Tab-separated table of C-alpha atoms in Angstrom:
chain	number	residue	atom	x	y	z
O	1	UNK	CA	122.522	83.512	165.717
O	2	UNK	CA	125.777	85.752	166.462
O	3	UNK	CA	123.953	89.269	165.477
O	4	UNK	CA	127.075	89.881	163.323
O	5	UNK	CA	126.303	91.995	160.619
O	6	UNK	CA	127.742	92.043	156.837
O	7	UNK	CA	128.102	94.522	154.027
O	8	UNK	CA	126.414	91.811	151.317
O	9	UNK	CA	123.959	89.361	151.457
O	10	UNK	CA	126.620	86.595	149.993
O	11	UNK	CA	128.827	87.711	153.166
O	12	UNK	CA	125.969	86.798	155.075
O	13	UNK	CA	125.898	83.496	153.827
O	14	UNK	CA	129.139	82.384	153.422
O	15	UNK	CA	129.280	83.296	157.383
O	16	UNK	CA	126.250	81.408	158.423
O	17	UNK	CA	127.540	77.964	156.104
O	18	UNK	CA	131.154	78.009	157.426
O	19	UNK	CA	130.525	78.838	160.857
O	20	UNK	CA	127.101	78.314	162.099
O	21	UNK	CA	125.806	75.371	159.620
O	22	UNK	CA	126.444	72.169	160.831
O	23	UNK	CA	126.285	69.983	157.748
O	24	UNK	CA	125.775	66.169	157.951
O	25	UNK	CA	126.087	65.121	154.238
O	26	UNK	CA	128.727	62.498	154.501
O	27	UNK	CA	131.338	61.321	151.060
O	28	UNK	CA	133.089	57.957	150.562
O	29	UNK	CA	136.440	60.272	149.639
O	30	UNK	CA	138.244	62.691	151.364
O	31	UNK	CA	138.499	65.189	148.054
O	32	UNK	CA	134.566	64.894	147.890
O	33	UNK	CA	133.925	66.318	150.966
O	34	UNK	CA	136.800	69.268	150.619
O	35	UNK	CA	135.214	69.825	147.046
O	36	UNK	CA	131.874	70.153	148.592
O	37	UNK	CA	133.040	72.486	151.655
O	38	UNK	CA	134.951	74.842	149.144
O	39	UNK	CA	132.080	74.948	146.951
O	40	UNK	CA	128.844	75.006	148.760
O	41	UNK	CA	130.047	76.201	152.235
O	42	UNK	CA	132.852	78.629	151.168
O	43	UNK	CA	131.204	79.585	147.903
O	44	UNK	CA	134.526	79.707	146.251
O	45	UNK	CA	134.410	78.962	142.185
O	46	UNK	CA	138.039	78.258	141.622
O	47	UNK	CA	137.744	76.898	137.542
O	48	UNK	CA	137.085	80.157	135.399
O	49	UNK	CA	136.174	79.342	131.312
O	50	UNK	CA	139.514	81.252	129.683
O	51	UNK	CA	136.695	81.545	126.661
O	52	UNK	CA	134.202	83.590	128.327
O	53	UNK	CA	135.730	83.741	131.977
O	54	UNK	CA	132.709	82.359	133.533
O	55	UNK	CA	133.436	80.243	136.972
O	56	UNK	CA	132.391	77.026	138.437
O	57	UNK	CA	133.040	75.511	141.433
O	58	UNK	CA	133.537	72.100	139.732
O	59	UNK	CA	136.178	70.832	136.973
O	60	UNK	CA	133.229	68.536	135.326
O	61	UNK	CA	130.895	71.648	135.352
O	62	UNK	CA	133.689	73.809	133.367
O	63	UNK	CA	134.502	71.068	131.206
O	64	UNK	CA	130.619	70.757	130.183
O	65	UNK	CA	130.492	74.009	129.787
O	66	UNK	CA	132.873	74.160	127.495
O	67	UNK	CA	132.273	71.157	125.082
O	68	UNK	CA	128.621	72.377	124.788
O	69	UNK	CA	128.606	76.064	125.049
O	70	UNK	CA	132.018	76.780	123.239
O	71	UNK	CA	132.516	73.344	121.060
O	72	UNK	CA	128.838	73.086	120.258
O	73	UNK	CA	128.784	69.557	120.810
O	74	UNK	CA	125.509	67.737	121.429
O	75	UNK	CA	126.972	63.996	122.265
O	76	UNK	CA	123.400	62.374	123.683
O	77	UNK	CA	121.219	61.101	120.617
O	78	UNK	CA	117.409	60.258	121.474
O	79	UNK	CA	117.026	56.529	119.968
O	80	UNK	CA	113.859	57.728	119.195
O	81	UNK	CA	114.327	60.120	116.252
O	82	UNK	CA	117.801	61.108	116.341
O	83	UNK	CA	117.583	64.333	117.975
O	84	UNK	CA	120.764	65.363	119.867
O	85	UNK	CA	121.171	66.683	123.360
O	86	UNK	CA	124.219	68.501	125.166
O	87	UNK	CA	123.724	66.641	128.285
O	88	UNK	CA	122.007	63.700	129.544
O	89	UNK	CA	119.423	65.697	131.864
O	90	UNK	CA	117.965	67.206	128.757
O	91	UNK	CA	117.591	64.399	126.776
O	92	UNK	CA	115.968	62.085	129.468
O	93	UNK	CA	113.562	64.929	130.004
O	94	UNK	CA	112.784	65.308	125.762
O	95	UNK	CA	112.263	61.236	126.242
O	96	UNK	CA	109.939	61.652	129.060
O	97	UNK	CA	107.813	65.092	127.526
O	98	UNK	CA	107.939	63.986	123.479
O	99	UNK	CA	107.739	60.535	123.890
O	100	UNK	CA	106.462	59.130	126.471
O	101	UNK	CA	103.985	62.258	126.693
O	102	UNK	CA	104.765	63.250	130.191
O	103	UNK	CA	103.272	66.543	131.568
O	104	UNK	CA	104.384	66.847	135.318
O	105	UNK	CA	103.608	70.624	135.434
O	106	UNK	CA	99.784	71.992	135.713
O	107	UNK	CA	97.947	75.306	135.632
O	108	UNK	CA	95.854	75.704	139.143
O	109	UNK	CA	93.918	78.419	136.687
O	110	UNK	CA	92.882	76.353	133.807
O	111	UNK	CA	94.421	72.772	134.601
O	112	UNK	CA	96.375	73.183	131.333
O	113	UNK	CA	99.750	70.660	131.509
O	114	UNK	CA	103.335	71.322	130.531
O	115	UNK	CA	105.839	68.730	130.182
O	116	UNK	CA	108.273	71.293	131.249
O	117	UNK	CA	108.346	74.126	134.591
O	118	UNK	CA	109.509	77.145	132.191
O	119	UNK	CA	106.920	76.722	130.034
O	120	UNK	CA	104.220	76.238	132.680
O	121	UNK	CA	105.661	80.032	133.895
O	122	UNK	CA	105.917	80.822	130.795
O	123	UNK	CA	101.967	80.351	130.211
O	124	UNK	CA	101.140	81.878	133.355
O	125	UNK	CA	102.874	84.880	133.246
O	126	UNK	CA	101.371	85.341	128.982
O	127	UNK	CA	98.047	83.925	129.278
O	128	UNK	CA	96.774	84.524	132.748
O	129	UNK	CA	98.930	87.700	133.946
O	130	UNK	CA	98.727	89.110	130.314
O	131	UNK	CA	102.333	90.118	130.833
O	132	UNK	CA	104.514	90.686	127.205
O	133	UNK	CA	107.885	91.427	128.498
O	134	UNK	CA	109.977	90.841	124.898
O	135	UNK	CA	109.281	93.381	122.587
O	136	UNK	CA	110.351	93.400	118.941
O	137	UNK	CA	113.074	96.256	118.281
O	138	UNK	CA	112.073	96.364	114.569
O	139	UNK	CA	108.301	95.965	114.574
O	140	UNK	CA	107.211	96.795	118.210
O	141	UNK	CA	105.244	93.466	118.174
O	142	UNK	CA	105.171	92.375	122.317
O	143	UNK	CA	105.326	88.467	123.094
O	144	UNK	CA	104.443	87.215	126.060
O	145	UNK	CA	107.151	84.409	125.680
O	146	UNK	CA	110.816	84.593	124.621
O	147	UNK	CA	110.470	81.514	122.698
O	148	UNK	CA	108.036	83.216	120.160
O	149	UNK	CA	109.839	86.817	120.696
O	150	UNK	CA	112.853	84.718	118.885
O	151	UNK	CA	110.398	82.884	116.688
O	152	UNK	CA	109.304	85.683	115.287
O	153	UNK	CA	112.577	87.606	114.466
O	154	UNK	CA	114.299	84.464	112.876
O	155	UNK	CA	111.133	83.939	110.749
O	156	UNK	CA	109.883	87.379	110.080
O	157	UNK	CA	112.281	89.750	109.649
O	158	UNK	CA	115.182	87.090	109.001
O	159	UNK	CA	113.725	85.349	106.845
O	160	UNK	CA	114.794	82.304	107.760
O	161	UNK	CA	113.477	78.799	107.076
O	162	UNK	CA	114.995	75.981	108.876
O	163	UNK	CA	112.730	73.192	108.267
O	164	UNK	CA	113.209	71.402	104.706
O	165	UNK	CA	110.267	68.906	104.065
O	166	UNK	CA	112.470	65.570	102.599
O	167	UNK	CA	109.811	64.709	100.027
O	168	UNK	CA	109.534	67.784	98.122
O	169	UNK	CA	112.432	70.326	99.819
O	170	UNK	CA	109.552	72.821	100.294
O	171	UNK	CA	111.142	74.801	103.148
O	172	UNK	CA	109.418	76.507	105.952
O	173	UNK	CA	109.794	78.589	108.789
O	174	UNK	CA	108.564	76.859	111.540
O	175	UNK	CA	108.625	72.839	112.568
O	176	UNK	CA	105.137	72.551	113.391
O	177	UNK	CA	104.590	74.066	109.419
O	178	UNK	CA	106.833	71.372	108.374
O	179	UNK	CA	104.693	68.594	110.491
O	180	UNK	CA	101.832	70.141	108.902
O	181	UNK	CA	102.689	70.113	105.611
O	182	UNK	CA	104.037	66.456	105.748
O	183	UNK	CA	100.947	65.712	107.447
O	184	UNK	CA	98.030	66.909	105.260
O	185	UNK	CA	100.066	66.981	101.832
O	186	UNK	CA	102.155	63.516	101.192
O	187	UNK	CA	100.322	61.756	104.196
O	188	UNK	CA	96.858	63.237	102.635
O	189	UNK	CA	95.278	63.503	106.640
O	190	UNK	CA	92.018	64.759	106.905
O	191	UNK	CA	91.595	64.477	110.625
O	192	UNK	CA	88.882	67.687	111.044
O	193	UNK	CA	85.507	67.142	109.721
O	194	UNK	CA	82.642	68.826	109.755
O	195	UNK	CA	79.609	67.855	111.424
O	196	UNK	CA	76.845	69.498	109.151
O	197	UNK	CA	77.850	67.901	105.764
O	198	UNK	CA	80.883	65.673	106.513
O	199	UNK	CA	83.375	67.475	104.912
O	200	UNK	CA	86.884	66.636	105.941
O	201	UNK	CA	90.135	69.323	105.847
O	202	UNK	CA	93.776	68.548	106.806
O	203	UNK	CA	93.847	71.849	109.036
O	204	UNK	CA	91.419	73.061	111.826
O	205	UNK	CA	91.444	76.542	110.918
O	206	UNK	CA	90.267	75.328	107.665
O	207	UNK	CA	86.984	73.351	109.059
O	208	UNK	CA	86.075	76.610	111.333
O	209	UNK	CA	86.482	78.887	108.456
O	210	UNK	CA	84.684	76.548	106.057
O	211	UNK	CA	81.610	76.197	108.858
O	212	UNK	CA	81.413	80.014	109.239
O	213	UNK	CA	81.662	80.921	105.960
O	214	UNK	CA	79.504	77.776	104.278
O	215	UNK	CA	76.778	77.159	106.835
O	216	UNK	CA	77.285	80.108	109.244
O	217	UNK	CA	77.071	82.538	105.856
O	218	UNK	CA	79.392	84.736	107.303
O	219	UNK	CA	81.262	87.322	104.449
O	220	UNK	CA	82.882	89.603	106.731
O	221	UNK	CA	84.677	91.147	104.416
O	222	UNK	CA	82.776	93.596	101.946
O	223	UNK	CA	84.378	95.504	99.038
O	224	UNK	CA	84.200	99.253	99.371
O	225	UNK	CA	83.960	99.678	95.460
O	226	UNK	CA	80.952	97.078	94.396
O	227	UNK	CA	79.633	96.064	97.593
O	228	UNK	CA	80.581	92.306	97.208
O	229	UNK	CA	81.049	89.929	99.947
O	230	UNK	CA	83.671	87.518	101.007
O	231	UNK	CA	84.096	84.985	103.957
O	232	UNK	CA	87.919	85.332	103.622
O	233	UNK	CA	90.327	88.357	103.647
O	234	UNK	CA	92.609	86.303	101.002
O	235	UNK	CA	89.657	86.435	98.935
O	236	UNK	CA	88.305	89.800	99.213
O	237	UNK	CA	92.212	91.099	98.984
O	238	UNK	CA	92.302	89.116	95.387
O	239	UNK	CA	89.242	90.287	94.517
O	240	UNK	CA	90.175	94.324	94.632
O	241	UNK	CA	93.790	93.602	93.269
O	242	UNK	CA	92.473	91.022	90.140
O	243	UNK	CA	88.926	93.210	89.667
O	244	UNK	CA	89.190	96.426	90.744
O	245	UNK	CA	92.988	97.597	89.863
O	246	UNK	CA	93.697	94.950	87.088
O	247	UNK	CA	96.924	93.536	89.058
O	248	UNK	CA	98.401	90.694	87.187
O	249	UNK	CA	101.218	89.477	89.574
O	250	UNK	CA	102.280	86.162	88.173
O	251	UNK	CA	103.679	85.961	84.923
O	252	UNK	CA	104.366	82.486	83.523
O	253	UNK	CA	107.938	81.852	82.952
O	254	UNK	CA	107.235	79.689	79.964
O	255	UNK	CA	104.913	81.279	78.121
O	256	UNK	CA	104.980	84.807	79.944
O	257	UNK	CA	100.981	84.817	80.253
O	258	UNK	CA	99.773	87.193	82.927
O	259	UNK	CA	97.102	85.969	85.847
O	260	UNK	CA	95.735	88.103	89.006
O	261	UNK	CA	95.728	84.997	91.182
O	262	UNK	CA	98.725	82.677	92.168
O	263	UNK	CA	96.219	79.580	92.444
O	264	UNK	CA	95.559	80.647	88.409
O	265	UNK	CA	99.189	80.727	87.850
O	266	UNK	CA	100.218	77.775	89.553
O	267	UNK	CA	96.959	75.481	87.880
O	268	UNK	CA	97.858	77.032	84.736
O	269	UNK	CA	101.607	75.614	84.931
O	270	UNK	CA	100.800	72.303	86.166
O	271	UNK	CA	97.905	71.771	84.036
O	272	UNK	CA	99.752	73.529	80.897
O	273	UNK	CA	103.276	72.867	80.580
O	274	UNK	CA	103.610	70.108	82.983
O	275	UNK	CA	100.379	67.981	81.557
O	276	UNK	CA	99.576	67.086	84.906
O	277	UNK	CA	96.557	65.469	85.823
O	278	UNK	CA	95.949	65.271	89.472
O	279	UNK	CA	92.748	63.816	90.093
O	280	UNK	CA	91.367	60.797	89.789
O	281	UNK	CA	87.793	59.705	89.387
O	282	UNK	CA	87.307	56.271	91.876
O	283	UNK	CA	84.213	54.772	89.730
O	284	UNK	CA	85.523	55.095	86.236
O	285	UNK	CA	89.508	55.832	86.358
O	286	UNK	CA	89.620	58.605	84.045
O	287	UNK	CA	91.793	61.902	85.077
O	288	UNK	CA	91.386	65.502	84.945
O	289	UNK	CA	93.583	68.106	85.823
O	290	UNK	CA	91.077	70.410	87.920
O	291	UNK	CA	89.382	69.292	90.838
O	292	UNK	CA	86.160	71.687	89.687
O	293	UNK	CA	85.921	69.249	86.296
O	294	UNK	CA	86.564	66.305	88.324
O	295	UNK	CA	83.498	66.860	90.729
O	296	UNK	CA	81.014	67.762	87.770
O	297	UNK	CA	82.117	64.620	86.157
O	298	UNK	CA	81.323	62.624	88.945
O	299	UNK	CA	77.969	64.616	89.590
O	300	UNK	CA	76.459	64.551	85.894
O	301	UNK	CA	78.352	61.206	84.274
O	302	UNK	CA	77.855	58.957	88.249
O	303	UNK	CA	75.095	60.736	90.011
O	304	UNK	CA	73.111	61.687	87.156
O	305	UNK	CA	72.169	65.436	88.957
O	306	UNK	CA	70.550	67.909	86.673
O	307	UNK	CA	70.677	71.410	88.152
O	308	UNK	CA	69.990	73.236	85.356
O	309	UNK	CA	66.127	73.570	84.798
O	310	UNK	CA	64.273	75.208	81.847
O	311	UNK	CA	61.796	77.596	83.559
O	312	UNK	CA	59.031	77.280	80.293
O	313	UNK	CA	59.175	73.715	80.518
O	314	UNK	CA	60.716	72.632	83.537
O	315	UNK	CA	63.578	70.052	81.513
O	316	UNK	CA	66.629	69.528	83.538
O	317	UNK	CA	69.956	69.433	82.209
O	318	UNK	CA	73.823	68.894	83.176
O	319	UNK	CA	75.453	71.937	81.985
O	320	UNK	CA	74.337	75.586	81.553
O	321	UNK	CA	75.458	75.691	77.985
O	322	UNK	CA	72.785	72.380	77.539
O	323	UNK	CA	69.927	74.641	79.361
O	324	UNK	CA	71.072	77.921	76.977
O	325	UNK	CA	70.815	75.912	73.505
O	326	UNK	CA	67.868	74.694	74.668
O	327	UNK	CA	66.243	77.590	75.278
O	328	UNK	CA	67.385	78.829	72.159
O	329	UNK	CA	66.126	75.973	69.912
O	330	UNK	CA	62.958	75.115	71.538
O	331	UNK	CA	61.319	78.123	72.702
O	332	UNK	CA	61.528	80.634	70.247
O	333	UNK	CA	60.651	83.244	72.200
O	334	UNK	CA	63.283	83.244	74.443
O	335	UNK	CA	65.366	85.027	71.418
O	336	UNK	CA	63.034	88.446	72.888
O	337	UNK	CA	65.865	90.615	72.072
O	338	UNK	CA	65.648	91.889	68.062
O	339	UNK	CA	67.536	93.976	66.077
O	340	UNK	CA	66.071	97.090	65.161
O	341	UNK	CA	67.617	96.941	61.349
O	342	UNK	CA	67.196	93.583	60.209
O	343	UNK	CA	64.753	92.226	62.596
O	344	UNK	CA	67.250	89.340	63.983
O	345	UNK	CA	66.693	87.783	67.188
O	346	UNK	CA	69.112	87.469	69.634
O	347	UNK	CA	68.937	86.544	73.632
O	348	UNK	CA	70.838	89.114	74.802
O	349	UNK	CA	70.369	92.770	74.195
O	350	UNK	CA	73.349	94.425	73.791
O	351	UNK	CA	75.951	92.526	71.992
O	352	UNK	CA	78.484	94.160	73.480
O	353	UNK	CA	82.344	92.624	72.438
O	354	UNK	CA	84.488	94.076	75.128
O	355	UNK	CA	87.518	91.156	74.669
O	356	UNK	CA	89.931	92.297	71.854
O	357	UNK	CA	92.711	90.432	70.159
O	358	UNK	CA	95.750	91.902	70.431
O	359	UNK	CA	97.265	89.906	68.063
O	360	UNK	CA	94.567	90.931	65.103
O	361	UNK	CA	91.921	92.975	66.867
O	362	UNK	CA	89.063	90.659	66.514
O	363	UNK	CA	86.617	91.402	69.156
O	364	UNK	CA	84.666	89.180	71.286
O	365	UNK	CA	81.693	88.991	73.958
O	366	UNK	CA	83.069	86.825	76.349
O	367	UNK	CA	86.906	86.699	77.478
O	368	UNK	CA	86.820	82.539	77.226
O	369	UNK	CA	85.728	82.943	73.215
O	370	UNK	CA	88.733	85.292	73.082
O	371	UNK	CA	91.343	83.379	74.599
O	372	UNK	CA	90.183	80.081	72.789
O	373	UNK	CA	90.501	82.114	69.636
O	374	UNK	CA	94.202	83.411	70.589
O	375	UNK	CA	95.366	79.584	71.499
O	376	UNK	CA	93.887	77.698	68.812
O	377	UNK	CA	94.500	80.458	66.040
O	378	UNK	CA	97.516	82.457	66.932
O	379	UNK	CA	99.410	79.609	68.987
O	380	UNK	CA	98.163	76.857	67.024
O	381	UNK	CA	97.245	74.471	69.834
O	382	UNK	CA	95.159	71.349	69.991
O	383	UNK	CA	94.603	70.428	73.178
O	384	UNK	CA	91.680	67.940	72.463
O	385	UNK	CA	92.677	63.994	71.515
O	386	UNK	CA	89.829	61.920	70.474
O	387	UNK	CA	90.392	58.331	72.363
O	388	UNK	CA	89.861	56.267	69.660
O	389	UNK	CA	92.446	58.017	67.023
O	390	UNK	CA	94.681	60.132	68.668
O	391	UNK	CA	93.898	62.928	66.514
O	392	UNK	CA	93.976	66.358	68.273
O	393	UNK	CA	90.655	68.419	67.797
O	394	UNK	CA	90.704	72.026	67.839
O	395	UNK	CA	87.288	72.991	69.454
C-alpha cells in the first residue's frame, strides 16, 4: 500500500487498520464506535485484571473474566439437568451437543462427527496424524489429547474420584464409569447380546470377551507353571496368585477367614454375615444366594436336564454326587481299587487326606469335608432350616 516498513508484525497492523482500512461497520452510539476504533483498529486493551493483570479491550470482557475465572461463578443452569455454565455461549452450545445431539463438525478422513471444533482437531491430530503431544511427567504415558493427559493424572496418580453414584455412594473416577455403573447395576441394562446363544451383558467389552473366549475358544493366557489356559488376564493373574503362591489377600473383617479371590470374599460376606439372598427363581419364587445354585435349580428342578450319565448303564442323573453313589451301590465293580491288608474296596486309589484341622488335626480328602467339619464342629453352625419346622440341620 505505502511500502512502509515496521519492526513487528502488530506494528504492521495497527498501521494498515488506522490508516489504510476503511471500515464501514456503522453503531447507533457515539461511545460504540470510539470503543470499537480503540479496540479493533488501535489495538489498545485499556482494562487490565489487578488479579492476574491480564487486559481486555472491553469493561464487560474484564468483568467476565473476573466473575468466572477469579470468583468461580457459573451463573447459566441448563434446564435440562442442572449443569452450570460460566457464560451463555457455553451453555447454548452443551444444549445444542448433549441434548439436542448436534454434531456440526465432521472428519473428511473417516466422516466421524463432533459436536464441538476442538475436539474434531483434537481427533485429527490423535487418531489420524498419530500425534501425542502431552506426556505424563510421572509415568511417561503420551496422550494424544489434553483432555485424557488430565484424565489420567487426576485419576491415576491422584487418585481422585469425582463421581459419587446417589444410590449406593460407590465413587468412581470417571463420569462415563458412573453412567455405567448406574446403567447396568440399579437400571439392570443388558443392551449387548450375543448373537450365537443370546446371551445379554450390560457392557460391550463384556459380550466381545465372552464371544472370544466362549465360542471363539480363545485362552490367550497360559500359565508358565502347569500349562493351564485362560481367556482372561484377571483370571490367569488369580489363578498363579490363589494356586501357585498360596496368596490369600482378603481377610474377612468379621470372622477373619482368608480367601485368594475378592469375588470369594465379597460372596462369602454377603452370603455369610449379611444372609443375603440375591437371586430369585421366576417359576417357583424360592431364593438362593449364588447365581451358580440358582441356575442348577432351574436346570434339574424346571428343565429336568440330566448331565450326568452312568457309562455301565447309561442312567442319567442331576448331580455328580447322584452319578458317584450310584456307581458305588449298583455296580460293584466300580469299587476296583482294594486294599492290600484287609481286602476293602474303595474307588479311589490312594486315599490321600491332604486337608488338616488346625483346630484338632483331623485330616481329610477333600478341602469342602474339612471346612464343613471346622463350621459345624468347631463353630457350631447350622446353616440348614427344614421349611416345615424351623429346626436347623447340621449336614
Amino acid at each position: 500500500m505505502c511500502a512502509k516498513r515496521f519492526a513487528s508484525k502488530q506494528s504492521l497492523l495497527l498501521h494498515i487498520n488506522t490508516v489504510h482500512d476503511k471500515c464501514e461497520k456503522k453503531f447507533g452510539q457515539k461511545h460504540q464506535s470510539l470503543t470499537s476504533l480503540k479496540m479493533v483498529h488501535k489495538g489498545r486493551k485499556d482494562h487490565a485484571c489487578d488479579k492476574c493483570e491480564k487486559k481486555f479491550g472491553r469493561i464487560t470482557n474484564l468483568i467476565r473474566h473476573q466473575r468466572t475465572v477469579h470468583e468461580g461463578r457459573k451463573d447459566y443452569a441448563c434446564d435440562n439437568c442442572g449443569k452450570k455454565f460460566r457464560d451463555p455461549s457455553t451453555l447454548i452450545r452443551h444444549i445444542k451437543t448433549v441434548h439436542e445431539g448436534h454434531k456440526d463438525y465432521a472428519c473428511d478422513k473417516c466422516e466421524k462427527k463432533f459436536g464441538h471444533k476442538h475436539q474434531l482437531l483434537a481427533h485429527q491430530q490423535s487418531v489420524h496424524e498419530g500425534r501425542k503431544d502431552y506426556a505424563c511427567n510421572k509415568c511417561e504415558k503420551k496422550f494424544g489429547q489434553k483432555s485424557h493427559f488430565l484424565r489420567h493424572q487426576k485419576t491415576v496418580h491422584e487418585g481422585r474420584k469425582d463421581y459419587t453414584c446417589d444410590k449406593c455412594e460407590k465413587k468412581f473416577g470417571l463420569k462415563h464409569h458412573l453412567l455405567l455403573h448406574q446403567r447396568t447395576v440399579h437400571d439392570g441394562r443388558k443392551d449387548f447380546s450375543c448373537d450365537t446363544c443370546d446371551k445379554r451383558f450390560g457392557l460391550k467389552t463384556d459380550l466381545f470377551r465372552h464371544q472370544n473366549t466362549v465360542h471363539g475358544g480363545r485362552r490367550d493366557y497360559a500359565c508358565n507353571k502347569c500349562e493351564k489356559k485362560f481367556g482372561q488376564k484377571s483370571h490367569f493373574l488369580s489363578h498363579q496368585n490363589t494356586v501357585h503362591e498360596g496368596r490369600k489377600d482378603y481377610t474377612c473383617d468379621k470372622c477373619e477367614k482368608k480367601f485368594g479371590q475378592k469375588q470369594g470374599w465379597l460372596f462369602h460376606q454377603r452370603t455369610i454375615h449379611e444372609g443375603r439372598k440375591d437371586y430369585t427363581c421366576d417359576k417357583c419364587e424360592k431364593v438362593f444366594g449364588e447365581k451358580s445354585v440358582l441356575l442348577l435349580h432351574q436346570r434339574t428342578v424346571h428343565e429336568g436336564r440330566k448331565n450326568y450319565t452312568c457309562d455301565k448303564c447309561d442312567k442319567k442323573f442331576e448331580f455328580q454326587s447322584h452319578l458317584s453313589r450310584h456307581q458305588i451301590s449298583v455296580h460293584k465293580d466300580f469299587e476296583k481299587f482294594v486294599c492290600n491288608k484287609c481286602e476293602k474296596k474303595f474307588t479311589v486309589h490312594e486315599g490321600r487326606k491332604d486337608y488338616r484341622c488346625d483346630k484338632c488335626e483331623k485330616k481329610f480328602g477333600n478341602k469342602s469335608d474339612m471346612l464343613k467339619h471346622q463350621r459345624t464342629v468347631h463353630e457350631g453352625r447350622k446353616d440348614y432350616i427344614c421349611d416345615n419346622t424351623q429346626n436347623k440341620l447340621l449336614l
